[in-house]
XYZ file of N, CA and C in Angstrom:
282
model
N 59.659 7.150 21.284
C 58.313 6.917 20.818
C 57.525 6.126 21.855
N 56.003 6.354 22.091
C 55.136 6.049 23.034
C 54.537 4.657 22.108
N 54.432 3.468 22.692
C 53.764 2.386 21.938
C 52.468 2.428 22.862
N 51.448 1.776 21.724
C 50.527 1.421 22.474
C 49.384 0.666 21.509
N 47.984 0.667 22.286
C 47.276 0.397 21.224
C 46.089 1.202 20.736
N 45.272 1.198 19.898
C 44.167 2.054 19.780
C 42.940 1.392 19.350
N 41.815 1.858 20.316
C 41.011 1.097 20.516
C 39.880 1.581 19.991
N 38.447 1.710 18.822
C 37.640 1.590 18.272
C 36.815 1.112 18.454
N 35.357 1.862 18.886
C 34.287 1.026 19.392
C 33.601 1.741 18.665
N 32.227 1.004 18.109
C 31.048 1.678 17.309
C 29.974 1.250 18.079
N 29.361 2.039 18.662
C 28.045 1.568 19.135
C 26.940 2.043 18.342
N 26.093 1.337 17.314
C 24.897 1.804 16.939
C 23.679 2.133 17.658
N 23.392 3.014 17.223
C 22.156 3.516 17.913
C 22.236 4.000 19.009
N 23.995 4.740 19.378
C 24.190 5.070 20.656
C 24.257 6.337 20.875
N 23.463 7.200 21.937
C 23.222 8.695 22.353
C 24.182 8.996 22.406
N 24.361 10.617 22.682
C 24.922 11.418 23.419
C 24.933 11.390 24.899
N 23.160 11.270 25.333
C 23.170 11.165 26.731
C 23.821 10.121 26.974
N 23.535 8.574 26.607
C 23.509 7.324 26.890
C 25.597 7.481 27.407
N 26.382 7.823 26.333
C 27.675 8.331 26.496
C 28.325 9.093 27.701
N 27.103 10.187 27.740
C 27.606 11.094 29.018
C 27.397 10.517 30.103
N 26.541 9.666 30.529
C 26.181 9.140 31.800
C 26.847 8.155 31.920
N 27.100 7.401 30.613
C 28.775 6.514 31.202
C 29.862 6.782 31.144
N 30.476 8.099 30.783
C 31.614 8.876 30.577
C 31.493 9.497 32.406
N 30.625 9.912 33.145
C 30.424 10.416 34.715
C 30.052 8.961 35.792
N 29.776 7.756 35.112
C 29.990 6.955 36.256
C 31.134 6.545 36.153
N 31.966 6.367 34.551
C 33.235 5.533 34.802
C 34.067 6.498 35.341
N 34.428 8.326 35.362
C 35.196 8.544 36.079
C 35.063 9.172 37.618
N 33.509 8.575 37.983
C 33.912 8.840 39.335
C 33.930 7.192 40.311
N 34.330 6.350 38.953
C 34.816 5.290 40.190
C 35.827 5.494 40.577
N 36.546 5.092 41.953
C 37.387 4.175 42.620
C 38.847 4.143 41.797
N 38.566 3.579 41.048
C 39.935 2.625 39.880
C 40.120 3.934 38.957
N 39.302 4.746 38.867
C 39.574 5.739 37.392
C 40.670 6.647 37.529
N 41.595 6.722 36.848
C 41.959 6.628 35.352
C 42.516 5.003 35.738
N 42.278 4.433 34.872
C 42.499 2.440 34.618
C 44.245 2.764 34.569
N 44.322 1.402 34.920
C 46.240 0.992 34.357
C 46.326 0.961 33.235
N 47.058 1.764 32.520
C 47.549 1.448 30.984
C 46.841 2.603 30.105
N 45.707 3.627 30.743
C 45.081 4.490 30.114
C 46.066 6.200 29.594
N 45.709 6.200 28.637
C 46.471 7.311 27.638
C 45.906 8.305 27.092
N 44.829 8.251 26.406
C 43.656 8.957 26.167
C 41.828 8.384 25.648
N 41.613 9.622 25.402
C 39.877 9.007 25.252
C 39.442 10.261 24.378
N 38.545 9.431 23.045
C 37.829 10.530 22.538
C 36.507 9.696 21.814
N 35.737 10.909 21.981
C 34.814 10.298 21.439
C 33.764 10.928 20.522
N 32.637 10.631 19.754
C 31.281 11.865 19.124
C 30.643 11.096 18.284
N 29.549 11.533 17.329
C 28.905 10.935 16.808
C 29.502 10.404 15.605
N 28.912 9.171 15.428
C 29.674 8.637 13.995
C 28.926 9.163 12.741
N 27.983 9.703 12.797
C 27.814 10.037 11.205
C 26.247 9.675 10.618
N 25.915 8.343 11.581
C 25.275 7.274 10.676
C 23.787 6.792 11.971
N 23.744 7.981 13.129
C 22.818 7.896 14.108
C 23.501 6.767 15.340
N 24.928 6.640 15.301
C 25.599 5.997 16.316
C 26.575 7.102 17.073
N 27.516 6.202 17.463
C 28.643 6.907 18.461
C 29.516 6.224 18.557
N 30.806 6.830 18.170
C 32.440 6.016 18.328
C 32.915 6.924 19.221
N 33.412 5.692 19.569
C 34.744 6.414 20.950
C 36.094 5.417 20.580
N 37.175 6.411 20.694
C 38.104 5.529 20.128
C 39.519 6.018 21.663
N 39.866 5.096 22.124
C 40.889 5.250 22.920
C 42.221 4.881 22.842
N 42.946 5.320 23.800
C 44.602 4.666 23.746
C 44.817 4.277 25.131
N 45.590 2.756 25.255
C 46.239 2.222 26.297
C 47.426 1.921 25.490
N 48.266 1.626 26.782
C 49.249 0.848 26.923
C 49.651 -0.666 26.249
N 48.326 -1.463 26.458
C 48.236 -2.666 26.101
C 47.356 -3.309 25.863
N 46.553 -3.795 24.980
C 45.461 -4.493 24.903
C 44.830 -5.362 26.578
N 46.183 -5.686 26.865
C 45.470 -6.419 28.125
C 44.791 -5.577 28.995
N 45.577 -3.925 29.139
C 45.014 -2.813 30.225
C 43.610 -2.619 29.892
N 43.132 -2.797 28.625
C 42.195 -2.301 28.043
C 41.176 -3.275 28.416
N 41.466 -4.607 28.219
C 40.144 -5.543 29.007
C 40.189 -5.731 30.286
N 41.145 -5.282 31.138
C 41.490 -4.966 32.432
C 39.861 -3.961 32.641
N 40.202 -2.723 32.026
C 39.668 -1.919 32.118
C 37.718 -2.036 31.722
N 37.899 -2.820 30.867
C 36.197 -3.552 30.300
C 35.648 -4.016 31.390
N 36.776 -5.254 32.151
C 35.865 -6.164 33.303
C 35.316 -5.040 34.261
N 36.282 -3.939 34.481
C 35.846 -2.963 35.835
C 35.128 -2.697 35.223
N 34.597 -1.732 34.253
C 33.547 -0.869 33.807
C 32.287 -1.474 33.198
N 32.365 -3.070 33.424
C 31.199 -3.878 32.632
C 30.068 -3.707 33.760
N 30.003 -3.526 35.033
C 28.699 -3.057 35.594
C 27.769 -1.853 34.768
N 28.772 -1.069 34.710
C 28.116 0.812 34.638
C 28.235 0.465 32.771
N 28.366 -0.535 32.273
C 27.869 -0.745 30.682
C 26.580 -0.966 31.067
N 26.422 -2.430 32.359
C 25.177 -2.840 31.753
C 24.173 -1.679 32.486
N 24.384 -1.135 33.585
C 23.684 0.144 34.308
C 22.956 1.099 33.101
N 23.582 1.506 32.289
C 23.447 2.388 31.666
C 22.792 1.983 30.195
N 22.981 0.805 30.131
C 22.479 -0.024 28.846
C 23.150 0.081 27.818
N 24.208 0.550 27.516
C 25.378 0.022 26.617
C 25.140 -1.418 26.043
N 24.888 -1.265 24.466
C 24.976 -2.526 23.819
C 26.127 -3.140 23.777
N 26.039 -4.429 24.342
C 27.378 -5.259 24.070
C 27.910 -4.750 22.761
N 29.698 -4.427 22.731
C 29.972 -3.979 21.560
C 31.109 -5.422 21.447
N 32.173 -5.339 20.433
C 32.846 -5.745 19.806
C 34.751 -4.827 19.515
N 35.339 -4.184 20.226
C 36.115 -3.079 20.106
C 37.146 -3.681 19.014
N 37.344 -3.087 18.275
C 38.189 -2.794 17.112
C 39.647 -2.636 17.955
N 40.600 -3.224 18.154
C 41.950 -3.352 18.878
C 43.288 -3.521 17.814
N 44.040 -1.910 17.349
C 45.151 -2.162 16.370
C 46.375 -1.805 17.553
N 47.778 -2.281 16.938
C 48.930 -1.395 17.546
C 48.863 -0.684 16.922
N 49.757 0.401 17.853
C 49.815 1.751 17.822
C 50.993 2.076 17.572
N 52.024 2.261 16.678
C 53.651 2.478 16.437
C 54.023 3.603 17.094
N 53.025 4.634 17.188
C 53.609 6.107 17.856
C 52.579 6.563 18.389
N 52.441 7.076 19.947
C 51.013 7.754 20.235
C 52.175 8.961 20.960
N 51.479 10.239 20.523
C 51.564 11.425 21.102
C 50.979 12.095 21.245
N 51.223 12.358 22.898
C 50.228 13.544 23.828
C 51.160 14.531 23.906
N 50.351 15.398 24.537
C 50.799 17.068 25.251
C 51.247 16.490 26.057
């Protein structure tokens, strides 16, 4: 079994575009794919926002991964969020 954690972000009031243009700067940095990264998904929540919910390795990879990508948040104007951080007992990929 794959451990890990899974990560939950709600951004209100957050586009599609606003998403795509930080979904194409974070992977054509340098560092991309982050240490500890597993998967990524994301779409509209329902309610005129946008969740993206991911999997690392470790909570720590994951704010590893925040400090790098906190430029191209504020670039892009990403509201400071709050991420929702559970363990993960079993993650399975292809």
């Amino acid at each position: 079994m794959r451990k890990g954690v899974v990560v939950t972000v709600e951004i209100p009031g957050g586009t599609q575009e606003q998403y795509e243009e930080t979904t194409r700067l974070i992977q054509a940095a340098e560092w991309f794919p982050p240490a500890g990264f597993i998967a990524h998904a994301s779409g509209p929540d329902g309610t005129g926002g946008w969740r993206i919910t991911d999997f690392f390795e470790s909570e720590e990879d994951f704010l590893a991964f925040v400090e790098k990508a906190r430029p191209i948040f504020e670039q892009t104007g990403t509201p400071q969020i709050i991420p929702r951080v559970q363990q993960a007992v079993n993650v399975v990929t292809r």
